[in-house]
Amino acid sequence: MHQVLWNRPIELGLNGGDIFMVKGPSDALTCLAGQWPRRGPYYVAARSACRAAIAGRRTPDEARRLFIFAVEEAHLTAH
């Protein structure tokens, strides 16, 4: 199984000042499974979309968009 990657990685600023480079849905799931500060509706949608993108049921761009919404919902910074 090949790794699904985004065309544009996301540089994510986590609480505590750590920076994490999110290159695709697998990296996003790792972030979401950790100490994610707010697990609201976009968090749930992003997890689902990332899993679906890895399985080929959704596009990587859909997963990326929902991950960015989850980042904003959690009041984190992304570049």
GROMACS .gro file of C-alpha atoms in nm:
model
   79
    1MET     CA    1   0.000   0.000   0.000
    2HIS     CA    2   0.147   0.338  -0.099
    3GLN     CA    3   0.137   0.643   0.122
    4VAL     CA    4  -0.114   0.910   0.020
    5LEU     CA    5   0.046   1.257   0.019
    6TRP     CA    6  -0.092   1.606  -0.024
    7ASN     CA    7   0.033   1.836  -0.300
    8ARG     CA    8   0.109   2.099  -0.033
    9PRO     CA    9   0.217   1.986   0.315
   10ILE     CA   10   0.082   2.172   0.617
   11GLU     CA   11   0.317   2.310   0.880
   12LEU     CA   12   0.122   2.272   1.202
   13GLY     CA   13   0.200   2.465   1.519
   14LEU     CA   14   0.100   2.254   1.817
   15ASN     CA   15   0.043   2.376   2.170
   16GLY     CA   16   0.375   2.408   2.349
   17GLY     CA   17   0.551   2.547   2.043
   18ASP     CA   18   0.619   2.219   1.862
   19ILE     CA   19   0.602   2.230   1.482
   20PHE     CA   20   0.486   1.923   1.290
   21MET     CA   21   0.501   1.883   0.911
   22VAL     CA   22   0.180   1.713   0.798
   23LYS     CA   23   0.243   1.561   0.455
   24GLY     CA   24  -0.077   1.364   0.411
   25PRO     CA   25  -0.372   1.188   0.573
   26SER     CA   26  -0.152   0.945   0.770
   27ASP     CA   27   0.041   1.230   0.932
   28ALA     CA   28  -0.288   1.409   0.999
   29LEU     CA   29  -0.428   1.102   1.177
   30THR     CA   30  -0.115   1.087   1.392
   31CYS     CA   31  -0.171   1.449   1.495
   32LEU     CA   32  -0.541   1.398   1.557
   33ALA     CA   33  -0.477   1.087   1.770
   34GLY     CA   34  -0.236   1.274   1.997
   35GLN     CA   35  -0.308   1.552   2.244
   36TRP     CA   36  -0.551   1.734   2.013
   37PRO     CA   37  -0.685   2.032   2.210
   38ARG     CA   38  -1.047   2.035   2.085
   39ARG     CA   39  -1.234   1.734   1.954
   40GLY     CA   40  -1.534   1.893   1.791
   41PRO     CA   41  -1.733   1.815   1.473
   42TYR     CA   42  -1.447   1.903   1.235
   43TYR     CA   43  -1.211   1.680   1.434
   44VAL     CA   44  -1.450   1.388   1.378
   45ALA     CA   45  -1.499   1.477   1.010
   46ALA     CA   46  -1.123   1.511   0.952
   47ARG     CA   47  -1.047   1.173   1.108
   48SER     CA   48  -1.312   1.009   0.893
   49ALA     CA   49  -1.197   1.185   0.574
   50CYS     CA   50  -0.831   1.098   0.635
   51ARG     CA   51  -0.913   0.731   0.686
   52ALA     CA   52  -1.131   0.735   0.373
   53ALA     CA   53  -0.855   0.903   0.169
   54ILE     CA   54  -0.605   0.637   0.275
   55ALA     CA   55  -0.856   0.369   0.171
   56GLY     CA   56  -0.924   0.543  -0.161
   57ARG     CA   57  -1.285   0.634  -0.082
   58ARG     CA   58  -1.223   1.013  -0.069
   59THR     CA   59  -0.970   1.239  -0.231
   60PRO     CA   60  -0.660   1.357  -0.046
   61ASP     CA   61  -0.774   1.717  -0.109
   62GLU     CA   62  -1.103   1.654   0.075
   63ALA     CA   63  -0.910   1.514   0.371
   64ARG     CA   64  -0.670   1.810   0.366
   65ARG     CA   65  -0.955   2.062   0.362
   66LEU     CA   66  -1.130   1.898   0.658
   67PHE     CA   67  -0.801   1.869   0.849
   68ILE     CA   68  -0.749   2.245   0.806
   69PHE     CA   69  -1.102   2.304   0.941
   70ALA     CA   70  -1.015   2.085   1.243
   71VAL     CA   71  -0.695   2.289   1.294
   72GLU     CA   72  -0.897   2.611   1.294
   73GLU     CA   73  -1.161   2.459   1.525
   74ALA     CA   74  -0.882   2.369   1.772
   75HIS     CA   75  -0.732   2.721   1.751
   76LEU     CA   76  -0.399   2.589   1.622
   77THR     CA   77  -0.187   2.755   1.354
   78ALA     CA   78  -0.116   2.607   1.013
   79HIS     CA   79   0.093   2.731   0.723
   0.00000   0.00000   0.00000
